[in-house]
Short mmCIF file of C-alpha atoms in Angstrom, two decimals:
data_model
loop_
_atom_site.label_atom_id
_atom_site.label_comp_id
_atom_site.label_asym_id
_atom_site.label_seq_id
_atom_site.Cartn_x
_atom_site.Cartn_y
_atom_site.Cartn_z
CA MET A 1 -26.35 36.68 4.81
CA THR A 2 -25.96 34.75 1.62
CA VAL A 3 -22.75 34.01 -0.34
CA ASN A 4 -23.07 34.54 -3.99
CA ALA A 5 -22.99 31.48 -6.01
CA PRO A 6 -20.30 32.30 -8.54
CA ASP A 7 -17.88 33.32 -5.68
CA SER A 8 -18.86 30.58 -3.18
CA ASN A 9 -15.92 28.37 -3.72
CA GLU A 10 -13.55 30.95 -3.70
CA GLN A 11 -14.83 32.37 -0.56
CA VAL A 12 -14.63 28.71 1.02
CA SER A 13 -11.29 28.47 -0.19
CA ALA A 14 -10.44 31.84 1.67
CA PHE A 15 -12.14 30.72 4.46
CA VAL A 16 -10.20 27.49 4.68
CA ASP A 17 -7.12 29.40 4.27
CA GLY A 18 -8.21 31.69 7.42
CA GLU A 19 -8.27 34.74 5.26
CA LEU A 20 -11.84 35.83 6.13
CA ARG A 21 -12.64 37.75 9.36
CA GLY A 22 -15.92 39.33 10.68
CA PRO A 23 -18.93 39.54 8.52
CA ALA A 24 -17.44 37.78 5.51
CA ARG A 25 -16.48 34.99 7.55
CA ASP A 26 -19.88 34.71 9.12
CA ARG A 27 -21.41 34.58 5.65
CA VAL A 28 -19.38 31.71 4.52
CA VAL A 29 -20.22 29.94 7.84
CA ASP A 30 -24.00 30.47 7.06
CA ALA A 31 -23.43 29.29 3.68
CA LEU A 32 -21.75 26.14 4.77
CA TYR A 33 -24.48 25.37 7.03
CA GLY A 34 -26.96 25.71 4.33
CA SER A 35 -25.29 23.96 1.36
CA SER A 36 -24.01 20.39 1.06
CA GLU A 37 -22.12 21.28 -2.08
CA LEU A 38 -20.15 23.95 -0.27
CA ARG A 39 -19.43 21.60 2.56
CA ARG A 40 -18.26 19.24 0.13
CA ALA A 41 -15.88 21.83 -1.37
CA TRP A 42 -14.81 22.85 2.12
CA ALA A 43 -13.92 19.37 2.98
CA HIS A 44 -11.95 18.95 -0.25
CA PHE A 45 -9.78 22.19 0.28
CA HIS A 46 -8.84 20.84 3.69
CA LEU A 47 -8.12 17.37 2.55
CA ILE A 48 -6.00 18.65 -0.37
CA GLY A 49 -4.16 21.06 1.84
CA ASP A 50 -3.25 18.28 4.25
CA VAL A 51 -2.15 16.01 1.71
CA VAL A 52 0.15 18.56 -0.08
CA ARG A 53 1.47 19.46 3.37
CA LYS A 54 2.55 15.97 3.93
CA ILE A 55 4.64 16.04 1.06
CA GLY A 56 6.36 19.40 1.71
CA PRO A 57 5.59 23.08 2.16
CA VAL A 58 4.08 24.91 -0.43
CA PRO A 59 4.45 28.48 -1.03
CA GLY A 60 1.16 30.18 -0.35
CA ALA A 61 -1.33 27.86 1.03
CA GLY A 62 -3.84 29.90 -0.73
CA SER A 63 -2.71 28.88 -4.03
CA ILE A 64 -3.58 25.15 -3.33
CA ALA A 65 -6.99 26.18 -2.69
CA GLY A 66 -6.96 28.36 -5.65
CA ASN A 67 -5.96 25.39 -7.95
CA VAL A 68 -8.76 23.57 -6.54
CA ASN A 69 -11.14 26.23 -6.81
CA ALA A 70 -10.87 26.04 -10.59
CA ALA A 71 -11.88 22.50 -10.54
CA LEU A 72 -14.72 23.09 -8.11
CA SER A 73 -16.06 25.92 -9.95
CA ALA A 74 -17.46 23.72 -12.64
CA GLU A 75 -19.61 22.05 -9.99
CA PRO A 76 -23.02 23.46 -9.54
CA VAL A 77 -23.50 25.37 -6.30
CA VAL A 78 -27.02 24.71 -4.90
CA PRO A 79 -28.73 27.88 -3.67
CA PHE A 80 -29.84 27.74 -0.03
CA GLU A 81 -31.87 29.33 2.68
CA PRO A 82 -29.83 30.82 5.24
CA ARG A 83 -30.36 29.48 8.67
CA PRO A 84 -29.66 31.19 11.97
CA ARG A 85 -25.99 30.78 12.64
CA ARG A 86 -25.19 28.74 15.72
CA PRO A 87 -22.71 30.17 18.19
CA TRP A 88 -20.49 27.33 18.03
CA LEU A 89 -19.74 27.60 14.43
CA VAL A 90 -16.66 29.19 14.90
CA PRO A 91 -14.07 28.89 12.05
CA LEU A 92 -10.52 27.91 12.61
CA PRO A 93 -8.02 29.83 10.65
CA GLY A 94 -5.89 27.78 8.42
CA LEU A 95 -5.58 24.12 8.67
CA ALA A 96 -8.06 23.26 11.08
CA PHE A 97 -7.96 19.62 11.57
CA ALA A 98 -4.86 19.43 9.43
CA ALA A 99 -3.14 16.16 9.22
CA ALA A 100 -5.61 13.87 10.96
CA ILE A 101 -8.10 13.92 8.35
CA ALA A 102 -6.07 13.06 5.29
CA ALA A 103 -4.07 10.46 7.13
CA VAL A 104 -6.91 8.77 8.69
CA ALA A 105 -8.71 8.99 5.59
CA VAL A 106 -6.10 7.54 3.54
CA LEU A 107 -4.77 4.93 5.75
CA GLY A 108 -7.62 3.81 7.82
CA ILE A 109 -7.65 2.98 11.58
CA ARG A 110 -8.69 0.56 14.04
CA SER A 111 -9.10 0.53 17.85
CA LEU A 112 -8.07 -2.39 19.72
CA ASP A 113 -10.71 -1.52 22.22
CA ASP A 114 -13.57 -2.21 19.96
CA GLY A 115 -12.21 -4.06 17.01
CA GLY A 116 -12.89 -1.14 14.63
CA VAL A 117 -14.04 2.25 13.93
CA GLN A 118 -17.68 2.65 14.60
CA PRO A 119 -18.19 6.08 13.24
CA PRO A 120 -21.30 8.14 14.21
CA PRO A 121 -23.57 9.12 11.44
CA VAL A 122 -23.00 12.77 12.11
CA ALA A 123 -19.79 14.15 13.56
CA GLY A 124 -20.14 14.92 17.10
CA ALA A 125 -22.97 12.45 17.70
CA SER A 126 -20.85 9.98 19.72
CA ARG A 127 -19.14 12.47 21.77
CA PRO A 128 -21.30 14.34 23.73
CA GLU A 129 -18.20 16.12 25.61
CA VAL A 130 -17.24 17.90 22.39
CA GLU A 131 -20.63 18.26 20.89
CA ALA A 132 -20.94 21.74 21.98
CA THR A 133 -17.66 22.73 20.18
CA SER A 134 -18.45 20.80 17.01
CA SER A 135 -18.57 22.93 14.00
CA LEU A 136 -19.41 20.74 11.35
CA PRO A 137 -22.63 21.84 9.89
CA ALA A 138 -25.36 19.59 11.35
CA ALA A 139 -27.05 18.91 7.97
CA PRO A 140 -26.02 15.29 6.83
CA ASP A 141 -23.68 15.49 3.80
CA PRO A 142 -22.25 12.22 2.46
CA ALA A 143 -18.70 13.63 1.63
CA ALA A 144 -18.27 15.53 4.88
CA SER A 145 -19.74 12.93 7.07
CA ARG A 146 -17.63 10.05 5.52
CA ILE A 147 -14.50 12.01 6.01
CA ALA A 148 -15.57 12.92 9.68
CA SER A 149 -16.71 9.38 10.38
CA ALA A 150 -13.35 7.97 9.16
CA ALA A 151 -11.52 10.18 11.71
CA ALA A 152 -13.95 10.21 14.47
CA PRO A 153 -12.82 7.60 17.23
CA PRO A 154 -15.47 5.48 18.98
CA ALA A 155 -16.67 7.30 22.26
CA GLY A 156 -14.87 5.97 25.27
CA SER A 157 -12.00 4.03 23.54
CA GLU A 158 -8.52 4.55 24.29
CA ALA A 159 -8.24 5.99 20.78
CA ALA A 160 -10.73 8.68 21.66
CA ARG A 161 -8.28 9.85 24.27
CA ARG A 162 -5.22 10.01 21.90
CA ARG A 163 -5.02 13.57 21.34
CA TRP A 164 -2.85 16.45 22.30
CA SER A 165 -2.99 16.86 26.21
CA ASP A 166 -3.44 19.89 27.96
CA VAL A 167 -3.98 22.21 24.89
CA ALA A 168 -7.07 24.28 23.61
CA PRO A 169 -8.76 22.80 20.36
CA ASN A 170 -7.24 25.63 18.22
CA ALA A 171 -3.68 25.13 19.72
CA GLU A 172 -4.24 21.44 19.01
CA ALA A 173 -4.78 21.97 15.34
CA ARG A 174 -1.78 24.04 15.35
CA LEU A 175 0.55 21.45 16.80
CA ASN A 176 -0.79 19.01 14.31
CA VAL A 177 0.45 21.24 11.56
CA TYR A 178 3.67 21.50 13.33
CA LEU A 179 3.89 17.68 13.72
CA VAL A 180 3.32 17.29 9.98
CA ASN A 181 6.08 19.64 9.30
CA HIS A 182 8.29 18.11 11.78
CA ASN A 183 7.86 14.66 10.18
CA GLU A 184 8.36 16.14 6.84
CA TYR A 185 11.73 17.66 7.66
CA ALA A 186 13.11 15.30 10.17
CA GLY A 187 12.72 12.49 7.75
CA ASN A 188 12.18 9.01 8.37
CA GLY A 189 15.29 8.46 10.57
CA VAL A 190 16.69 5.12 11.33
CA ARG A 191 13.31 3.85 12.35
CA GLY A 192 12.03 4.55 9.00
CA VAL A 193 8.66 5.74 10.45
CA LEU A 194 6.39 6.78 7.67
CA PRO A 195 5.49 10.39 7.94
CA TYR A 196 1.76 9.57 8.37
CA VAL A 197 2.23 7.36 11.31
CA HIS A 198 2.09 9.82 14.36
CA ILE A 199 -0.64 11.53 12.56
CA VAL A 200 -2.68 8.40 12.07
CA GLY A 201 -2.24 7.64 15.73
CA TYR A 202 -3.70 11.07 16.46
CA GLN A 203 -7.39 10.80 16.86
CA PRO A 204 -9.39 14.06 16.40
CA ALA A 205 -12.63 14.61 17.96
CA ALA A 206 -15.66 15.32 15.94
CA GLY A 207 -15.32 18.72 17.25
CA ASP A 208 -12.10 19.33 15.25
CA TYR A 209 -14.03 19.71 12.17
CA ARG A 210 -14.15 23.40 12.24
CA MET B 1 54.09 -15.46 41.29
CA ARG B 2 50.61 -16.49 41.88
CA LEU B 3 49.74 -12.86 42.25
CA ALA B 4 51.52 -12.01 38.89
CA GLY B 5 49.52 -14.84 37.28
CA ALA B 6 46.24 -13.68 38.46
CA THR B 7 47.04 -10.23 37.43
CA LEU B 8 47.98 -11.56 33.80
CA PHE B 9 44.90 -13.64 33.84
CA ALA B 10 42.75 -10.50 34.58
CA THR B 11 44.66 -8.23 31.98
CA LEU B 12 44.04 -11.00 29.38
CA THR B 13 40.44 -11.48 30.31
CA ALA B 14 39.87 -7.76 30.05
CA GLY B 15 41.52 -7.62 26.93
CA ALA B 16 39.38 -10.29 25.44
CA ALA B 17 36.24 -8.63 26.63
CA ALA B 18 37.26 -5.36 25.12
CA SER B 19 37.99 -7.13 21.90
CA GLN B 20 34.68 -8.82 22.04
CA ALA B 21 32.92 -5.39 22.65
CA ALA B 22 34.60 -3.89 19.89
CA ASP B 23 33.71 -6.91 17.67
CA GLU B 24 30.16 -6.38 18.55
CA GLN B 25 30.34 -2.53 17.82
CA ARG B 26 31.68 -3.37 14.44
CA GLU B 27 29.06 -5.81 13.81
CA ILE B 28 26.43 -3.26 14.67
CA ARG B 29 27.87 -0.75 12.43
CA SER B 30 27.78 -3.31 9.63
CA LEU B 31 24.22 -4.23 10.16
CA LEU B 32 23.20 -0.41 10.29
CA ASP B 33 24.99 0.17 7.19
CA ARG B 34 23.55 -2.91 5.62
CA MET B 35 20.09 -1.69 6.69
CA VAL B 36 20.29 1.66 4.92
CA ARG B 37 21.52 -0.02 1.66
CA ALA B 38 18.70 -2.69 1.85
CA SER B 39 15.89 -0.08 2.13
CA ARG B 40 17.32 1.80 -0.72
CA THR B 41 17.94 -1.03 -3.18
CA LEU B 42 15.57 -3.92 -2.54
CA ASP B 43 12.17 -4.64 -4.14
CA TYR B 44 9.83 -5.97 -1.50
CA VAL B 45 6.16 -6.74 -0.67
CA GLY B 46 4.92 -6.90 2.82
CA THR B 47 2.32 -6.08 5.13
CA PHE B 48 3.10 -4.36 8.45
CA VAL B 49 1.29 -3.12 11.54
CA TYR B 50 1.88 0.32 13.42
CA ARG B 51 0.87 0.16 16.94
CA ASN B 52 0.77 3.02 19.28
CA GLY B 53 -0.86 2.48 22.68
CA SER B 54 -4.18 0.56 21.69
CA THR B 55 -4.16 2.10 18.27
CA ILE B 56 -3.14 -0.37 15.60
CA GLN B 57 -3.07 0.22 11.84
CA SER B 58 -2.28 -2.28 9.26
CA MET B 59 -1.05 -1.72 5.62
CA LYS B 60 0.12 -3.59 2.68
CA ILE B 61 3.43 -2.05 0.98
CA ILE B 62 4.85 -2.65 -2.33
CA HIS B 63 8.08 -1.06 -2.87
CA ARG B 64 10.26 -1.28 -5.97
CA ALA B 65 13.73 0.34 -6.15
CA ASP B 66 14.00 1.80 -9.66
CA ALA B 67 17.14 3.21 -11.32
CA ASP B 68 15.58 6.84 -11.04
CA GLY B 69 14.44 6.22 -7.28
CA SER B 70 11.73 4.21 -5.58
CA ARG B 71 8.34 3.89 -6.19
CA GLU B 72 5.85 2.66 -3.70
CA ARG B 73 2.25 1.73 -3.05
CA LEU B 74 0.50 1.62 0.18
CA VAL B 75 -2.91 -0.02 0.56
CA ALA B 76 -4.93 0.32 3.80
CA LEU B 77 -5.84 -3.31 4.68
CA SER B 78 -9.21 -2.38 6.96
CA GLY B 79 -11.89 -0.07 5.95
CA ALA B 80 -12.08 1.42 2.67
CA ALA B 81 -9.47 0.20 0.04
CA ARG B 82 -7.54 3.42 0.02
CA GLU B 83 -4.44 3.64 -1.61
CA VAL B 84 -1.26 5.99 -1.72
CA ILE B 85 1.14 5.70 -4.59
CA ARG B 86 4.20 7.69 -4.52
CA ASP B 87 7.69 8.13 -6.14
CA GLY B 88 10.21 10.82 -5.65
CA ARG B 89 8.18 13.24 -7.55
CA ARG B 90 4.62 12.81 -6.51
CA VAL B 91 2.24 11.43 -4.25
CA THR B 92 -1.28 10.04 -5.45
CA CYS B 93 -4.01 9.42 -2.83
CA ILE B 94 -7.07 7.43 -3.97
CA LEU B 95 -10.04 7.61 -1.73
CA PRO B 96 -12.63 5.42 -3.14
CA ASP B 97 -15.29 6.11 -0.51
CA ASP B 98 -15.08 9.69 -1.22
CA ARG B 99 -14.70 9.10 -5.15
CA THR B 100 -11.75 11.34 -4.96
CA VAL B 101 -8.27 11.44 -6.25
CA VAL B 102 -5.58 13.79 -4.98
CA VAL B 103 -2.28 14.35 -6.78
CA ALA B 104 0.42 16.49 -5.16
CA LYS B 105 3.69 17.07 -6.68
CA ARG B 106 6.81 17.41 -4.82
CA ARG B 107 9.01 20.26 -4.81
CA PRO B 108 12.07 19.99 -7.16
CA GLY B 109 15.20 19.18 -5.21
CA ARG B 110 13.61 17.59 -2.34
CA PRO B 111 12.42 14.20 -3.36
CA TYR B 112 10.10 12.27 -1.38
CA PRO B 113 11.61 9.67 0.91
CA SER B 114 11.93 6.45 -1.01
CA THR B 115 10.57 4.20 1.54
CA VAL B 116 8.28 4.48 4.30
CA PHE B 117 10.00 1.77 6.26
CA GLY B 118 13.71 1.62 6.66
CA PRO B 119 16.34 4.37 7.14
CA GLU B 120 16.94 6.80 4.34
CA VAL B 121 20.40 8.06 5.37
CA ALA B 122 23.45 6.59 6.65
CA ILE B 123 23.69 6.59 10.47
CA GLY B 124 26.79 8.48 11.77
CA PRO B 125 29.34 6.78 13.87
CA ASP B 126 28.85 9.28 16.61
CA VAL B 127 25.56 7.86 17.36
CA ALA B 128 27.54 5.48 19.73
CA GLU B 129 28.53 8.57 21.69
CA PHE B 130 24.94 9.04 22.81
CA TYR B 131 23.43 5.68 22.80
CA SER B 132 24.76 2.42 24.16
CA LEU B 133 24.48 -0.08 21.29
CA SER B 134 24.32 -3.73 21.81
CA ILE B 135 23.24 -6.80 19.93
CA ALA B 136 20.32 -8.00 22.03
CA GLY B 137 19.98 -11.53 20.35
CA VAL B 138 17.87 -13.04 17.47
CA GLU B 139 14.29 -12.72 17.01
CA ARG B 140 11.63 -14.11 14.59
CA VAL B 141 9.67 -11.47 12.78
CA ALA B 142 7.40 -12.15 9.83
CA ASP B 143 8.57 -15.79 9.67
CA ARG B 144 12.27 -14.48 9.36
CA GLU B 145 15.24 -14.40 11.45
CA ALA B 146 16.47 -11.07 12.55
CA THR B 147 19.05 -9.73 14.71
CA VAL B 148 17.94 -7.16 17.44
CA ILE B 149 19.93 -4.12 18.02
CA ASP B 150 19.24 -2.08 21.17
CA ALA B 151 20.17 1.51 21.31
CA ARG B 152 19.86 2.66 24.99
CA PRO B 153 20.29 6.44 25.51
CA LYS B 154 23.14 7.53 27.69
CA ASP B 155 21.12 10.31 29.14
CA ARG B 156 17.42 11.21 29.85
CA TYR B 157 16.83 13.36 26.79
CA ARG B 158 16.07 10.82 23.99
CA TYR B 159 14.14 7.57 23.69
CA GLY B 160 15.80 4.16 23.20
CA LEU B 161 15.20 1.95 20.21
CA ARG B 162 15.18 -1.57 19.51
CA LEU B 163 15.45 -2.66 15.76
CA ALA B 164 15.28 -6.11 14.29
CA VAL B 165 17.24 -6.39 11.19
CA ASP B 166 16.54 -9.21 8.73
CA HIS B 167 19.47 -11.76 8.58
CA GLU B 168 19.10 -12.46 4.89
CA THR B 169 18.53 -9.01 3.46
CA GLY B 170 19.15 -6.45 5.98
CA LEU B 171 15.77 -4.95 5.92
CA LEU B 172 14.40 -3.55 8.96
CA LEU B 173 11.63 -5.72 10.01
CA LYS B 174 10.67 -4.27 13.26
CA SER B 175 11.26 -0.92 14.97
CA GLU B 176 10.23 -0.02 18.67
CA LEU B 177 10.58 3.20 20.42
CA LEU B 178 11.29 2.70 24.14
CA ASP B 179 10.94 4.59 27.24
CA ASP B 180 13.24 4.83 30.17
CA ARG B 181 12.04 1.40 31.33
CA MET B 182 12.53 -0.16 27.92
CA THR B 183 8.88 -0.43 27.39
CA ALA B 184 7.83 0.11 23.83
CA LEU B 185 6.05 3.32 23.26
CA GLU B 186 5.28 2.47 19.68
CA GLN B 187 6.03 -0.25 17.28
CA ILE B 188 6.20 -0.92 13.62
CA VAL B 189 6.45 -4.55 12.65
CA TYR B 190 6.27 -6.52 9.54
CA THR B 191 3.88 -9.46 9.64
CA HIS B 192 4.69 -10.74 6.22
CA LEU B 193 7.42 -9.81 3.76
CA ASP B 194 8.08 -11.38 0.30
CA LEU B 195 11.09 -10.43 -1.99
CA PRO B 196 10.00 -11.06 -5.50
CA GLU B 197 12.73 -11.13 -8.26
CA SER B 198 10.83 -8.21 -9.73
CA ILE B 199 7.66 -6.06 -9.29
CA PRO B 200 5.71 -5.55 -12.41
CA ASP B 201 4.36 -1.94 -13.05
CA GLU B 202 0.91 -3.30 -12.56
CA ALA B 203 1.59 -4.12 -8.97
CA LEU B 204 2.38 -0.40 -8.46
CA GLU B 205 -0.87 0.75 -10.08
CA PRO B 206 -4.01 1.17 -8.14
CA ARG B 207 -6.26 -1.64 -7.85
CA ILE B 208 -9.44 0.14 -7.96
CA SER B 209 -10.57 2.10 -11.01
CA ASP B 210 -10.82 5.96 -10.37
CA ALA B 211 -13.13 6.39 -13.38
CA GLY B 212 -15.57 8.99 -12.48
CA PHE B 213 -13.74 10.17 -9.47
CA THR B 214 -13.26 13.85 -8.90
CA ARG B 215 -9.48 14.35 -9.48
CA TYR B 216 -7.45 17.27 -7.98
CA GLU B 217 -3.96 18.01 -8.71
CA THR B 218 -1.73 20.23 -7.06
CA GLU B 219 1.83 21.34 -7.98
CA ALA B 220 4.25 22.98 -5.46
CA ALA B 221 6.14 26.00 -6.77
CA GLU B 222 9.92 25.80 -7.09
CA GLY B 223 12.29 27.26 -4.64
CA ALA B 224 10.16 27.48 -1.42
CA GLY B 225 10.85 27.14 2.07
CA ASP B 226 14.62 26.73 2.32
CA SER B 227 15.82 30.30 2.72
CA SER B 228 17.02 31.51 6.01
CA THR B 229 15.99 34.89 6.97
CA ALA B 230 17.02 37.71 9.16
CA ARG B 231 14.08 36.79 11.33
CA THR B 232 15.30 33.45 11.87
CA GLN B 233 18.64 34.78 12.94
CA GLU B 234 16.89 36.82 15.65
CA TRP B 235 16.65 33.66 17.81
CA THR B 236 19.34 31.68 19.64
CA ILE B 237 18.78 28.15 21.08
CA GLY B 238 20.67 28.08 24.18
CA TRP B 239 20.54 24.36 25.00
CA LEU B 240 20.23 21.05 22.85
CA PRO B 241 20.99 17.54 24.18
CA ALA B 242 24.51 16.38 23.44
CA GLY B 243 24.89 15.45 19.76
CA PHE B 244 21.84 17.27 18.42
CA ARG B 245 22.82 19.27 15.44
CA MET B 246 20.76 21.39 13.07
CA THR B 247 19.75 19.20 10.12
CA ASN B 248 17.39 21.51 8.26
CA GLU B 249 16.27 25.11 8.46
CA SER B 250 13.34 26.31 6.53
CA GLN B 251 10.48 28.77 6.52
CA ASP B 252 7.09 26.68 6.28
CA PRO B 253 4.28 28.53 4.83
CA ILE B 254 1.32 27.44 7.08
CA ARG B 255 -1.22 30.22 6.61
CA SER B 256 -1.37 32.23 3.32
CA GLY B 257 -1.42 35.98 4.01
CA HIS B 258 0.90 35.53 7.14
CA ASP B 259 4.52 35.23 7.91
CA PRO B 260 5.92 31.81 7.17
CA VAL B 261 6.80 29.74 10.33
CA ASP B 262 10.56 29.44 11.12
CA HIS B 263 11.26 25.96 11.30
CA ARG B 264 14.50 24.45 12.50
CA VAL B 265 15.09 20.53 12.93
CA TYR B 266 17.74 19.14 15.12
CA GLY B 267 18.94 15.64 15.60
CA ASP B 268 21.53 13.15 16.98
CA GLY B 269 21.19 10.51 14.17
CA LEU B 270 18.45 8.56 15.78
CA ALA B 271 16.10 11.15 17.44
CA SER B 272 14.99 14.58 16.33
CA LEU B 273 13.05 17.69 17.35
CA SER B 274 11.84 20.64 15.60
CA ILE B 275 11.81 24.39 16.71
CA PHE B 276 8.98 26.40 15.37
CA ILE B 277 8.61 30.09 15.68
CA GLU B 278 5.49 31.80 14.57
CA ARG B 279 4.46 35.36 14.77
CA GLY B 280 1.18 36.67 15.36
CA LEU B 281 -1.18 33.83 16.24
CA ASP B 282 -4.65 34.48 17.50
CA GLU B 283 -5.11 34.01 21.20
CA GLY B 284 -6.89 30.87 20.93
CA ASP B 285 -4.35 29.36 18.69
CA ARG B 286 -1.60 29.82 21.23
CA PHE B 287 -0.24 27.23 23.64
CA GLU B 288 2.11 27.34 26.65
CA GLY B 289 3.47 24.52 28.53
CA PRO B 290 3.73 20.86 27.94
CA SER B 291 1.41 18.68 25.60
CA SER B 292 1.99 15.27 24.08
CA VAL B 293 0.53 12.65 21.87
CA GLY B 294 1.74 9.27 21.66
CA ALA B 295 5.54 9.44 21.96
CA VAL B 296 5.64 13.06 20.62
CA ASN B 297 6.12 15.82 23.24
CA ALA B 298 5.65 19.35 22.69
CA PHE B 299 6.38 22.54 24.80
CA GLY B 300 5.03 25.94 23.96
CA ARG B 301 6.15 29.42 25.13
CA ILE B 302 4.98 32.84 24.20
CA VAL B 303 7.67 35.36 23.83
CA GLU B 304 6.18 38.93 22.83
CA GLU B 305 4.18 38.32 19.84
CA PHE B 306 5.72 34.95 19.02
CA GLN B 307 4.73 31.52 19.63
CA LEU B 308 7.53 29.26 20.21
CA SER B 309 7.07 25.41 20.02
CA VAL B 310 9.17 22.52 20.30
CA VAL B 311 8.04 19.26 19.02
CA GLY B 312 9.61 15.85 18.83
CA GLU B 313 9.81 12.25 19.55
CA VAL B 314 11.86 12.86 22.62
CA PRO B 315 10.94 12.94 26.26
CA GLY B 316 9.02 15.71 27.73
CA ILE B 317 11.98 17.03 29.63
CA THR B 318 13.88 17.60 26.39
CA VAL B 319 11.20 19.69 24.67
CA GLU B 320 10.66 21.72 27.89
CA LYS B 321 14.58 22.43 28.41
CA VAL B 322 15.02 23.25 24.83
CA ALA B 323 11.92 25.56 24.68
CA ALA B 324 13.28 27.34 27.89
CA SER B 325 16.44 28.01 26.49
CA ILE B 326 15.24 30.00 23.35
CA LEU B 327 16.25 33.42 23.55
CA LYS B 328 15.58 36.46 21.36
CA ARG B 329 18.61 38.34 20.55
#
């Protein structure tokens, strides 16, 4: 149940792209759970994919991750001891939290209700209602939790409720992808809305980190 | 004689009113055209606020119109000092708190919008067929005088707009999306605007050093995403709001190893919506029925193995009617 170190980044890349199924997918999930380095790679793959998608579609999302993979391959991969896999560590194929992470990370966000983002130290910690579906490996990792905390809204705030209504989490992620592409192609229109704007308004729950 | 006089007076009054209305429409047309030119050609430095519900976001923008296109730098004003710098070819995101720089290059032939605030393209005259355009007065925005233009939709299938256009420059200073009660669903408004004679290169460089940051570069390949395919042609859209025309058709690669998503964009010049047709989604990724976030509405349908989705900054009734009208040939 381990991911071989030389291939780990590649497998995380494939995982992010939704290319893994069954045992292969499980192995990567286990690996993410046990390795902060891999989680960092995982976060970067997502971030880069999101940023790229904001400026236009890219043929073969896998190639994005592939490019990054070369850079990441220089980073050491820390061996880990596999832990029992939690049942809620369900990877979401493709873009997962898509737009929200990059946009929120890039632009920052504040809630009028509380005067600012008060991120939880670990994704999901401040949102018990979604904790059961949180898929970010629980071990604190600076990169992952920074990104997570940038996007996680304060519990109980209006921002926390600003999410796609009436859809399952995976479908919500899909809608985010659509929204990014819609903004891209619809252009700014007369209002000149920056493409990031609606995405910034979108507030992912910590549980979106899958 | 008295009757004839009254009739003449009424005719003259009506004529004057019609003439006044025509003048107003010409003025609006002139303002809209000027707004488009201004957003393309001016250099400016400003701060603006985006508000949607209780969410508010503040950013600084530095915009320079170069001979070869615009260059722009955005800086988050709260939280980490993240920056986005973009021109027609690339966007660079600097994330100091993650010690990361991401550079993404734009596909040739599809330059990035030259500004985040202000229209990119001319607004067609037929907009007046679908919106009642009027001048709502003068407003002070960012310590500047602006003419306020109201665009009220003539049907229930699009939102209204209120635009505040700077007297001096023609720049769009404030933009509101309005529901049918003319309540703002979201706003973008400048709080400060400077118009320097020139913007030096340094102002468009990141303020923070990215030394030691992890740098990621990606390059989009050429020629992707614009070809219409046979599969796209398998679907017909039975209904769209009056005046909505297709403005773009593409195939968006969303998942590697899967079919790209057929994507069509329709708009009336002010509002737009997208139709996505995607094959083979997993059960958990599918959605049916209405959903919304902010002023954006979506409606999903499952037809055979296809997920049909309509997404746009239009009322819920619009995305639902469009979605219901999609037919497989």
